[in-house]
mmCIF file of C-alpha atoms in Angstrom:
data_model
loop_
_atom_site.group_PDB
_atom_site.id
_atom_site.type_symbol
_atom_site.label_atom_id
_atom_site.label_comp_id
_atom_site.label_asym_id
_atom_site.label_seq_id
_atom_site.Cartn_x
_atom_site.Cartn_y
_atom_site.Cartn_z
ATOM 1 C CA MET A 1330 0.171 0.106 0.155
ATOM 2 C CA ALA A 1331 1.495 3.385 -0.778
ATOM 3 C CA PHE A 1332 2.011 6.152 1.777
ATOM 4 C CA LEU A 1333 -0.133 8.549 -0.121
ATOM 5 C CA GLU A 1334 -3.426 7.594 -2.327
ATOM 6 C CA ILE A 1335 -5.545 9.779 -4.284
ATOM 7 C CA ASN A 1336 -8.137 7.528 -5.418
ATOM 8 C CA ASN A 1337 -10.369 8.227 -8.282
ATOM 9 C CA VAL A 1338 -10.689 11.998 -7.278
ATOM 10 C CA SER A 1339 -13.192 14.475 -9.241
ATOM 11 C CA LYS A 1340 -14.067 17.722 -7.970
ATOM 12 C CA LYS A 1341 -17.197 20.205 -9.735
ATOM 13 C CA PHE A 1342 -17.613 23.394 -9.288
ATOM 14 C CA GLY A 1343 -21.135 23.457 -10.190
ATOM 15 C CA ALA A 1344 -21.534 22.082 -13.961
ATOM 16 C CA THR A 1345 -17.141 22.751 -14.463
ATOM 17 C CA GLU A 1346 -15.124 19.564 -13.894
ATOM 18 C CA ALA A 1347 -11.923 21.097 -11.979
ATOM 19 C CA VAL A 1348 -10.730 18.042 -11.589
ATOM 20 C CA SER A 1349 -11.626 14.379 -13.489
ATOM 21 C CA ASP A 1350 -10.807 10.999 -12.243
ATOM 22 C CA PHE A 1351 -7.702 11.507 -10.197
ATOM 23 C CA ASN A 1352 -5.738 8.349 -9.842
ATOM 24 C CA LEU A 1353 -2.144 8.387 -8.109
ATOM 25 C CA GLN A 1354 -0.563 6.475 -5.506
ATOM 26 C CA ILE A 1355 2.617 8.360 -3.656
ATOM 27 C CA GLU A 1356 5.236 6.362 -1.760
ATOM 28 C CA LYS A 1357 6.996 7.804 1.222
ATOM 29 C CA GLY A 1358 9.530 9.641 0.799
ATOM 30 C CA GLU A 1359 8.490 10.507 -2.858
ATOM 31 C CA LEU A 1360 8.549 13.937 -4.558
ATOM 32 C CA VAL A 1361 6.124 13.761 -7.445
ATOM 33 C CA SER A 1362 5.250 17.325 -9.329
ATOM 34 C CA PHE A 1363 1.757 18.107 -10.908
ATOM 35 C CA LEU A 1364 3.060 19.807 -14.053
ATOM 36 C CA GLY A 1365 0.291 21.668 -16.386
ATOM 37 C CA PRO A 1366 -0.738 24.867 -17.801
ATOM 38 C CA SER A 1367 -2.773 27.118 -15.716
ATOM 39 C CA GLY A 1368 -6.585 26.205 -15.035
ATOM 40 C CA CYS A 1369 -5.822 22.470 -15.602
ATOM 41 C CA GLY A 1370 -6.644 21.091 -12.206
ATOM 42 C CA LYS A 1371 -3.170 20.813 -10.265
ATOM 43 C CA THR A 1372 -3.739 23.084 -7.452
ATOM 44 C CA THR A 1373 -7.233 21.771 -6.687
ATOM 45 C CA THR A 1374 -6.212 18.934 -6.274
ATOM 46 C CA LEU A 1375 -3.289 19.813 -4.400
ATOM 47 C CA ARG A 1376 -5.948 21.976 -2.141
ATOM 48 C CA MET A 1377 -7.648 18.619 -1.806
ATOM 49 C CA VAL A 1378 -4.916 16.829 -0.285
ATOM 50 C CA ALA A 1379 -4.384 19.979 1.936
ATOM 51 C CA GLY A 1380 -8.149 19.900 3.017
ATOM 52 C CA PHE A 1381 -8.918 23.436 1.779
ATOM 53 C CA GLU A 1382 -11.244 21.629 -0.902
ATOM 54 C CA MET A 1383 -13.568 18.632 -0.656
ATOM 55 C CA PRO A 1384 -13.864 15.999 -3.542
ATOM 56 C CA THR A 1385 -17.102 15.609 -5.287
ATOM 57 C CA ASP A 1386 -16.254 12.093 -5.669
ATOM 58 C CA GLY A 1387 -13.558 9.380 -4.712
ATOM 59 C CA ARG A 1388 -11.244 8.909 -1.729
ATOM 60 C CA ILE A 1389 -8.105 10.452 -0.241
ATOM 61 C CA VAL A 1390 -5.807 8.128 2.208
ATOM 62 C CA MET A 1391 -2.831 8.993 4.017
ATOM 63 C CA ASP A 1392 -0.565 6.121 6.071
ATOM 64 C CA GLY A 1393 -3.681 3.781 5.830
ATOM 65 C CA LYS A 1394 -6.158 6.424 7.526
ATOM 66 C CA ASP A 1395 -9.121 7.909 5.196
ATOM 67 C CA ILE A 1396 -8.694 11.856 5.207
ATOM 68 C CA THR A 1397 -11.452 12.780 2.754
ATOM 69 C CA ASP A 1398 -13.569 14.291 5.079
ATOM 70 C CA MET A 1399 -11.488 15.227 7.759
ATOM 71 C CA PRO A 1400 -10.988 19.152 8.337
ATOM 72 C CA ALA A 1401 -7.798 20.870 7.326
ATOM 73 C CA ASN A 1402 -6.146 21.338 10.739
ATOM 74 C CA GLN A 1403 -6.788 17.717 11.441
ATOM 75 C CA ARG A 1404 -4.699 16.361 8.649
ATOM 76 C CA ASP A 1405 -0.830 15.960 9.228
ATOM 77 C CA VAL A 1406 0.059 17.951 6.239
ATOM 78 C CA GLY A 1407 2.342 21.414 5.613
ATOM 79 C CA MET A 1408 1.484 23.670 3.087
ATOM 80 C CA VAL A 1409 3.968 26.411 1.142
ATOM 81 C CA PHE A 1410 1.815 28.757 -0.420
ATOM 82 C CA GLN A 1411 3.193 30.951 -3.601
ATOM 83 C CA SER A 1412 3.042 34.315 -1.530
ATOM 84 C CA TYR A 1413 5.257 33.046 1.069
ATOM 85 C CA ALA A 1414 1.977 33.996 3.876
ATOM 86 C CA LEU A 1415 4.647 35.196 6.363
ATOM 87 C CA PHE A 1416 3.218 36.869 9.288
ATOM 88 C CA PRO A 1417 4.730 40.766 8.935
ATOM 89 C CA ASN A 1418 4.464 41.474 12.697
ATOM 90 C CA MET A 1419 6.210 38.518 13.869
ATOM 91 C CA THR A 1420 10.245 38.280 13.726
ATOM 92 C CA VAL A 1421 11.613 35.009 11.064
ATOM 93 C CA ALA A 1422 11.472 32.706 14.539
ATOM 94 C CA GLY A 1423 8.152 33.757 15.485
ATOM 95 C CA ASN A 1424 6.832 32.946 12.242
ATOM 96 C CA ILE A 1425 8.459 29.403 12.168
ATOM 97 C CA GLY A 1426 7.412 28.678 15.864
ATOM 98 C CA PHE A 1427 3.925 30.237 14.968
ATOM 99 C CA GLY A 1428 2.672 26.488 14.569
ATOM 100 C CA LEU A 1429 4.286 24.895 17.319
ATOM 101 C CA LYS A 1430 2.804 27.607 20.160
ATOM 102 C CA ILE A 1431 -0.609 26.980 18.421
ATOM 103 C CA MET A 1432 -0.610 22.713 18.864
ATOM 104 C CA LYS A 1433 0.548 24.210 22.650
ATOM 105 C CA LYS A 1434 4.150 22.870 22.552
ATOM 106 C CA SER A 1435 6.145 24.053 25.363
ATOM 107 C CA ALA A 1436 8.257 26.886 25.140
ATOM 108 C CA GLU A 1437 11.223 24.722 25.439
ATOM 109 C CA GLU A 1438 10.149 22.467 22.083
ATOM 110 C CA THR A 1439 9.311 25.331 20.124
ATOM 111 C CA ASN A 1440 12.547 27.334 20.910
ATOM 112 C CA GLN A 1441 14.564 24.223 19.818
ATOM 113 C CA ARG A 1442 12.332 23.056 16.911
ATOM 114 C CA THR A 1443 12.498 26.533 15.795
ATOM 115 C CA LYS A 1444 16.329 26.057 15.998
ATOM 116 C CA GLU A 1445 16.395 23.204 14.071
ATOM 117 C CA MET A 1446 14.525 24.595 11.587
ATOM 118 C CA LEU A 1447 16.781 27.975 11.024
ATOM 119 C CA ASP A 1448 19.976 25.347 10.762
ATOM 120 C CA LEU A 1449 18.096 23.429 8.084
ATOM 121 C CA ILE A 1450 17.681 26.854 6.052
ATOM 122 C CA ASN A 1451 20.979 28.062 6.573
ATOM 123 C CA MET A 1452 19.486 31.417 8.186
ATOM 124 C CA PRO A 1453 20.493 31.073 12.310
ATOM 125 C CA GLU A 1454 21.669 34.743 12.173
ATOM 126 C CA TYR A 1455 18.124 36.305 10.461
ATOM 127 C CA ALA A 1456 16.178 35.050 13.818
ATOM 128 C CA HIS A 1457 15.052 38.308 14.868
ATOM 129 C CA ARG A 1458 14.541 39.899 11.836
ATOM 130 C CA TYR A 1459 11.184 40.699 10.229
ATOM 131 C CA PRO A 1460 9.641 39.809 6.872
ATOM 132 C CA TYR A 1461 10.303 43.245 5.174
ATOM 133 C CA GLN A 1462 13.855 42.985 5.994
ATOM 134 C CA LEU A 1463 14.587 39.860 3.575
ATOM 135 C CA SER A 1464 14.568 38.892 0.566
ATOM 136 C CA GLY A 1465 11.944 37.184 -1.920
ATOM 137 C CA GLY A 1466 13.843 34.035 -1.243
ATOM 138 C CA GLN A 1467 14.613 34.404 2.167
ATOM 139 C CA GLN A 1468 11.183 34.712 3.043
ATOM 140 C CA GLN A 1469 10.046 31.721 0.629
ATOM 141 C CA ARG A 1470 12.953 29.898 2.956
ATOM 142 C CA VAL A 1471 11.187 31.073 6.284
ATOM 143 C CA ALA A 1472 8.005 30.038 4.829
ATOM 144 C CA LEU A 1473 9.493 26.427 4.139
ATOM 145 C CA ALA A 1474 10.540 26.467 7.731
ATOM 146 C CA ARG A 1475 7.430 27.176 9.031
ATOM 147 C CA ALA A 1476 5.880 24.045 7.476
ATOM 148 C CA LEU A 1477 8.023 21.891 8.407
ATOM 149 C CA ALA A 1478 8.324 22.792 11.884
ATOM 150 C CA LEU A 1479 5.501 20.931 12.552
ATOM 151 C CA ARG A 1480 6.562 17.476 11.085
ATOM 152 C CA PRO A 1481 3.862 17.107 8.878
ATOM 153 C CA ASP A 1482 3.913 13.559 6.833
ATOM 154 C CA VAL A 1483 3.368 15.218 3.236
ATOM 155 C CA LEU A 1484 4.743 18.550 2.512
ATOM 156 C CA LEU A 1485 2.308 20.094 -0.017
ATOM 157 C CA LEU A 1486 4.140 23.067 -2.324
ATOM 158 C CA ASP A 1487 1.689 25.279 -4.474
ATOM 159 C CA GLU A 1488 4.005 26.953 -6.838
ATOM 160 C CA PRO A 1489 6.223 28.000 -4.116
ATOM 161 C CA LEU A 1490 8.857 29.880 -6.820
ATOM 162 C CA SER A 1491 7.127 31.555 -8.969
ATOM 163 C CA ALA A 1492 7.366 34.879 -7.791
ATOM 164 C CA LEU A 1493 10.912 34.831 -7.812
ATOM 165 C CA ASP A 1494 13.491 35.739 -10.332
ATOM 166 C CA ALA A 1495 14.938 33.173 -12.757
ATOM 167 C CA LYS A 1496 18.850 32.591 -10.569
ATOM 168 C CA ILE A 1497 17.429 32.297 -7.344
ATOM 169 C CA ARG A 1498 14.511 29.846 -8.391
ATOM 170 C CA VAL A 1499 17.090 27.570 -9.585
ATOM 171 C CA SER A 1500 18.753 27.953 -6.519
ATOM 172 C CA LEU A 1501 16.256 27.485 -4.161
ATOM 173 C CA ARG A 1502 14.220 24.472 -5.551
ATOM 174 C CA ALA A 1503 17.898 22.513 -5.503
ATOM 175 C CA GLU A 1504 17.706 23.614 -1.672
ATOM 176 C CA ILE A 1505 14.008 22.099 -1.524
ATOM 177 C CA ARG A 1506 15.105 18.992 -3.212
ATOM 178 C CA ASP A 1507 17.796 18.873 -0.656
ATOM 179 C CA ILE A 1508 15.826 19.351 2.346
ATOM 180 C CA GLN A 1509 13.185 17.417 1.346
ATOM 181 C CA ARG A 1510 15.389 14.169 0.633
ATOM 182 C CA LYS A 1511 17.447 14.933 3.880
ATOM 183 C CA LEU A 1512 14.412 14.536 5.742
ATOM 184 C CA GLY A 1513 12.554 11.944 4.101
ATOM 185 C CA ILE A 1514 9.563 13.956 3.505
ATOM 186 C CA THR A 1515 6.404 12.687 1.025
ATOM 187 C CA ALA A 1516 5.761 15.777 -0.858
ATOM 188 C CA ILE A 1517 3.725 17.123 -3.384
ATOM 189 C CA TYR A 1518 5.185 20.069 -5.695
ATOM 190 C CA VAL A 1519 2.440 22.244 -7.879
ATOM 191 C CA THR A 1520 4.430 23.868 -10.817
ATOM 192 C CA HIS A 1521 3.555 25.370 -14.475
ATOM 193 C CA ASP A 1522 7.211 25.285 -15.015
ATOM 194 C CA GLN A 1523 8.777 22.307 -17.061
ATOM 195 C CA GLU A 1524 12.163 22.630 -15.729
ATOM 196 C CA GLU A 1525 11.290 23.124 -12.871
ATOM 197 C CA ALA A 1526 9.212 19.296 -12.885
ATOM 198 C CA LEU A 1527 12.324 17.665 -14.495
ATOM 199 C CA SER A 1528 14.692 18.670 -12.002
ATOM 200 C CA LEU A 1529 12.916 18.174 -8.935
ATOM 201 C CA SER A 1530 10.661 14.960 -9.234
ATOM 202 C CA ASP A 1531 11.176 11.441 -8.835
ATOM 203 C CA ARG A 1532 7.672 11.142 -10.580
ATOM 204 C CA VAL A 1533 5.955 13.938 -13.159
ATOM 205 C CA VAL A 1534 2.306 14.182 -13.377
ATOM 206 C CA VAL A 1535 1.309 15.968 -16.574
ATOM 207 C CA MET A 1536 -2.129 17.301 -16.507
ATOM 208 C CA ASN A 1537 -4.404 19.047 -18.723
ATOM 209 C CA ALA A 1538 -7.958 20.498 -18.567
ATOM 210 C CA GLY A 1539 -8.806 18.157 -15.165
ATOM 211 C CA LYS A 1540 -7.428 15.146 -16.089
ATOM 212 C CA MET A 1541 -3.842 13.330 -16.190
ATOM 213 C CA GLU A 1542 -2.255 12.950 -19.068
ATOM 214 C CA GLN A 1543 1.165 10.909 -18.026
ATOM 215 C CA VAL A 1544 2.230 10.016 -14.803
ATOM 216 C CA GLY A 1545 6.190 8.802 -14.894
ATOM 217 C CA THR A 1546 9.939 9.581 -14.176
ATOM 218 C CA PRO A 1547 11.103 13.205 -15.777
ATOM 219 C CA PHE A 1548 13.088 10.944 -18.152
ATOM 220 C CA GLN A 1549 9.968 9.383 -19.121
ATOM 221 C CA ILE A 1550 7.792 11.945 -19.661
ATOM 222 C CA TYR A 1551 10.905 13.963 -21.815
ATOM 223 C CA ASN A 1552 11.667 10.974 -23.821
ATOM 224 C CA PHE A 1553 7.972 8.721 -24.259
ATOM 225 C CA PRO A 1554 5.458 11.378 -24.065
ATOM 226 C CA GLU A 1555 2.391 9.015 -24.945
ATOM 227 C CA THR A 1556 -0.104 11.931 -25.782
ATOM 228 C CA ASN A 1557 0.282 14.662 -28.283
ATOM 229 C CA PHE A 1558 -0.033 17.319 -25.400
ATOM 230 C CA VAL A 1559 2.663 15.826 -23.473
ATOM 231 C CA ALA A 1560 5.006 16.007 -26.343
ATOM 232 C CA SER A 1561 4.026 19.241 -27.169
ATOM 233 C CA PHE A 1562 3.895 20.458 -23.866
ATOM 234 C CA VAL A 1563 6.678 19.108 -22.357
ATOM 235 C CA GLY A 1564 10.087 20.905 -23.582
ATOM 236 C CA THR A 1565 10.741 21.700 -27.403
ATOM 237 C CA LEU A 1566 9.012 19.069 -30.204
ATOM 238 C CA ASN A 1567 8.830 19.052 -33.620
ATOM 239 C CA THR A 1568 5.770 17.081 -34.821
ATOM 240 C CA ALA A 1569 4.312 16.573 -38.312
ATOM 241 C CA GLU A 1570 1.569 15.193 -39.916
ATOM 242 C CA ALA A 1571 2.449 11.576 -41.753
ATOM 243 C CA GLU A 1572 1.204 8.476 -42.757
ATOM 244 C CA VAL A 1573 2.119 4.674 -41.916
ATOM 245 C CA VAL A 1574 3.994 3.131 -44.875
ATOM 246 C CA ASP A 1575 4.877 -0.426 -44.025
ATOM 247 C CA PRO A 1576 4.019 -0.929 -40.090
ATOM 248 C CA ALA A 1577 6.494 -4.008 -39.969
ATOM 249 C CA ARG A 1578 9.298 -2.623 -40.504
ATOM 250 C CA GLY A 1579 8.450 1.102 -38.693
ATOM 251 C CA LEU A 1580 8.061 3.215 -41.746
ATOM 252 C CA ILE A 1581 6.269 6.338 -42.094
ATOM 253 C CA SER A 1582 5.848 9.163 -44.401
ATOM 254 C CA MET A 1583 6.111 12.724 -44.026
ATOM 255 C CA ASP A 1584 5.841 15.431 -47.089
ATOM 256 C CA GLY A 1585 6.917 12.078 -49.223
ATOM 257 C CA VAL A 1586 10.352 11.805 -47.061
ATOM 258 C CA GLN A 1587 10.295 8.588 -45.538
ATOM 259 C CA PHE A 1588 11.309 8.136 -41.483
ATOM 260 C CA VAL A 1589 12.142 4.748 -39.760
ATOM 261 C CA SER A 1590 10.686 4.554 -36.143
ATOM 262 C CA ALA A 1591 11.379 2.290 -33.544
ATOM 263 C CA ASP A 1592 8.021 2.736 -32.043
ATOM 264 C CA ASP A 1593 5.861 -0.414 -32.320
ATOM 265 C CA LEU A 1594 3.328 0.146 -34.990
ATOM 266 C CA ASN A 1595 1.478 -3.187 -35.448
ATOM 267 C CA GLY A 1596 -1.672 -2.112 -34.348
ATOM 268 C CA ARG A 1597 -1.377 -0.126 -37.256
ATOM 269 C CA LYS A 1598 -1.824 -0.363 -41.078
ATOM 270 C CA LYS A 1599 -0.936 1.333 -44.078
ATOM 271 C CA GLY A 1600 -2.297 4.636 -44.830
ATOM 272 C CA ASP A 1601 -3.354 5.622 -41.441
ATOM 273 C CA LYS A 1602 -2.391 8.907 -40.452
ATOM 274 C CA VAL A 1603 -0.201 9.657 -37.724
ATOM 275 C CA ARG A 1604 1.878 12.624 -36.048
ATOM 276 C CA MET A 1605 5.366 11.610 -36.144
ATOM 277 C CA SER A 1606 7.619 13.903 -33.565
ATOM 278 C CA VAL A 1607 11.296 14.282 -33.006
ATOM 279 C CA ARG A 1608 13.509 16.735 -30.087
ATOM 280 C CA PRO A 1609 15.995 19.159 -31.897
ATOM 281 C CA GLU A 1610 18.564 17.752 -30.074
ATOM 282 C CA ARG A 1611 18.163 14.168 -31.890
ATOM 283 C CA PHE A 1612 18.844 15.998 -35.096
ATOM 284 C CA ASN A 1613 22.684 15.795 -36.273
ATOM 285 C CA PHE A 1614 24.521 16.716 -39.330
ATOM 286 C CA ALA A 1615 25.148 13.478 -41.712
ATOM 287 C CA ASP A 1616 29.411 13.157 -40.184
ATOM 288 C CA ASP A 1617 27.495 9.824 -39.106
ATOM 289 C CA GLN A 1618 25.848 7.941 -41.863
ATOM 290 C CA LYS A 1619 25.483 4.639 -40.081
ATOM 291 C CA LYS A 1620 21.960 6.371 -38.197
ATOM 292 C CA ASP A 1621 18.540 4.811 -39.599
ATOM 293 C CA ASN A 1622 17.349 8.231 -41.112
ATOM 294 C CA LEU A 1623 19.398 9.865 -43.386
ATOM 295 C CA LEU A 1624 17.596 12.772 -44.892
ATOM 296 C CA ASP A 1625 18.358 15.394 -47.171
ATOM 297 C CA CYS A 1626 17.839 19.274 -45.787
ATOM 298 C CA THR A 1627 18.118 23.043 -46.936
ATOM 299 C CA ILE A 1628 19.144 25.374 -43.955
ATOM 300 C CA GLU A 1629 16.217 28.149 -43.425
ATOM 301 C CA ASN A 1630 17.638 29.827 -40.295
ATOM 302 C CA ILE A 1631 20.278 30.131 -37.600
ATOM 303 C CA THR A 1632 19.787 31.127 -34.097
ATOM 304 C CA PHE A 1633 22.265 31.474 -31.002
ATOM 305 C CA LEU A 1634 20.752 30.804 -27.817
ATOM 306 C CA GLY A 1635 23.599 30.942 -25.635
ATOM 307 C CA SER A 1636 24.949 27.495 -24.924
ATOM 308 C CA VAL A 1637 22.753 26.484 -27.910
ATOM 309 C CA VAL A 1638 22.833 26.949 -31.312
ATOM 310 C CA ARG A 1639 19.237 26.299 -32.981
ATOM 311 C CA ILE A 1640 19.472 25.329 -36.946
ATOM 312 C CA GLN A 1641 16.160 25.461 -38.737
ATOM 313 C CA VAL A 1642 16.266 23.028 -41.492
ATOM 314 C CA LYS A 1643 13.589 22.034 -44.081
ATOM 315 C CA ILE A 1644 12.461 18.359 -44.554
ATOM 316 C CA GLY A 1645 10.174 17.767 -47.473
ATOM 317 C CA LYS A 1646 8.166 20.529 -47.086
ATOM 318 C CA THR A 1647 8.150 20.998 -43.286
ATOM 319 C CA VAL A 1648 10.198 23.069 -41.098
ATOM 320 C CA PHE A 1649 12.262 21.390 -38.070
ATOM 321 C CA ASN A 1650 14.380 22.514 -35.352
ATOM 322 C CA MET A 1651 18.119 21.418 -34.999
ATOM 323 C CA ASP A 1652 20.087 21.742 -31.402
ATOM 324 C CA THR A 1653 23.412 21.552 -31.128
ATOM 325 C CA PHE A 1654 25.939 22.637 -28.395
ATOM 326 C CA ASN A 1655 27.684 25.629 -29.041
ATOM 327 C CA ASN A 1656 31.462 26.070 -28.566
ATOM 328 C CA PRO A 1657 34.146 28.617 -30.136
ATOM 329 C CA PHE A 1658 35.396 25.945 -32.839
ATOM 330 C CA LEU A 1659 32.080 25.220 -34.041
ATOM 331 C CA GLU A 1660 31.260 25.464 -37.615
ATOM 332 C CA LEU A 1661 27.890 25.743 -39.244
ATOM 333 C CA PRO A 1662 26.518 25.921 -42.646
ATOM 334 C CA LYS A 1663 25.113 29.309 -44.164
ATOM 335 C CA ILE A 1664 21.252 29.825 -45.175
ATOM 336 C CA GLY A 1665 19.944 28.256 -47.821
ATOM 337 C CA ASP A 1666 22.862 25.730 -48.064
ATOM 338 C CA ASN A 1667 21.192 22.247 -48.607
ATOM 339 C CA GLY A 1668 22.491 19.551 -46.889
ATOM 340 C CA GLN A 1669 21.884 16.013 -44.703
ATOM 341 C CA VAL A 1670 20.773 15.420 -41.786
ATOM 342 C CA THR A 1671 20.622 12.390 -39.869
ATOM 343 C CA CYS A 1672 18.743 10.953 -36.251
ATOM 344 C CA SER A 1673 18.288 7.227 -34.693
ATOM 345 C CA LYS A 1674 15.106 5.344 -35.227
ATOM 346 C CA GLU A 1675 14.228 5.720 -31.309
ATOM 347 C CA ALA A 1676 14.570 9.470 -32.035
ATOM 348 C CA VAL A 1677 11.616 9.480 -34.103
ATOM 349 C CA LEU A 1678 8.348 8.827 -31.701
ATOM 350 C CA VAL A 1679 4.574 7.934 -33.386
ATOM 351 C CA ILE A 1680 1.299 9.697 -31.879
ATOM 352 C CA SER A 1681 -1.699 9.100 -32.850
ATOM 353 C CA HIS A 1682 -4.241 11.888 -32.951
#
């Protein structure tokens, strides 16, 4: 039995179904991200686990106990919000220890736990400062420490880094992951930022329009998307309409150009319409002609993106992006040049409509 079970949970607001048949089992100590665009139901699902919303259907079980109808203050969960939600009239130490005082812990235990949390977030010297004296990143560390001070069974984080600038987000998400691993706490992390979800998580739940599109490790979600939405939402992806030529050999045709795919096409027949996709980094110039797909192309455009150079190549009638790492000795073609690119058959994903 998993530590946290969300079993066939749905949530309606009037006639609108915000979450539909959500079904997930989370192991103890696992960090799972809910990833998706705004309005996809990820925060509503998190709020149902927290007890701020009650499911219309389904059950939520934590450590063998059904908590579906339990009030939020009786659930052993800690919550970190996007907006920090610190008490402006309390010091950092006061904010961290507030929940412990509400639980009527002794002054000695409250002080000891507060000190532990300050050490955990590397802010012991900030104990007597007030929130207005802290940066955004420091305030979010305090909010995290306040949630962890209660030693919850499950930590819930609702887009906790979205109000911070890019560099702070990267460093703080690494700290959050380090703390979560150190404590071995079960966590759910809501985000619309795919890089955040892929870098932080043991598993990612991709959501769209209230439904689960795919659940898997970051590696699986990125490299083996199961639906057209996941393929287009996670990472940069080249997609094109194609049709099946020879299912047994994995042959498909796009604009008259044949690709070989490693995907199992035995469930399809010749002439079936499919959608094919290739990640930009899976294309290479044809210095390695042993790969399965050797494709004539025309260079359409070249864009420098810092560490990556994005080259647009036209194959048949379709323009694809090809990404290559930048280096001072990189020899690039000229726009308008004709050439050849390659990719392996494993790089060509076939996704049904």
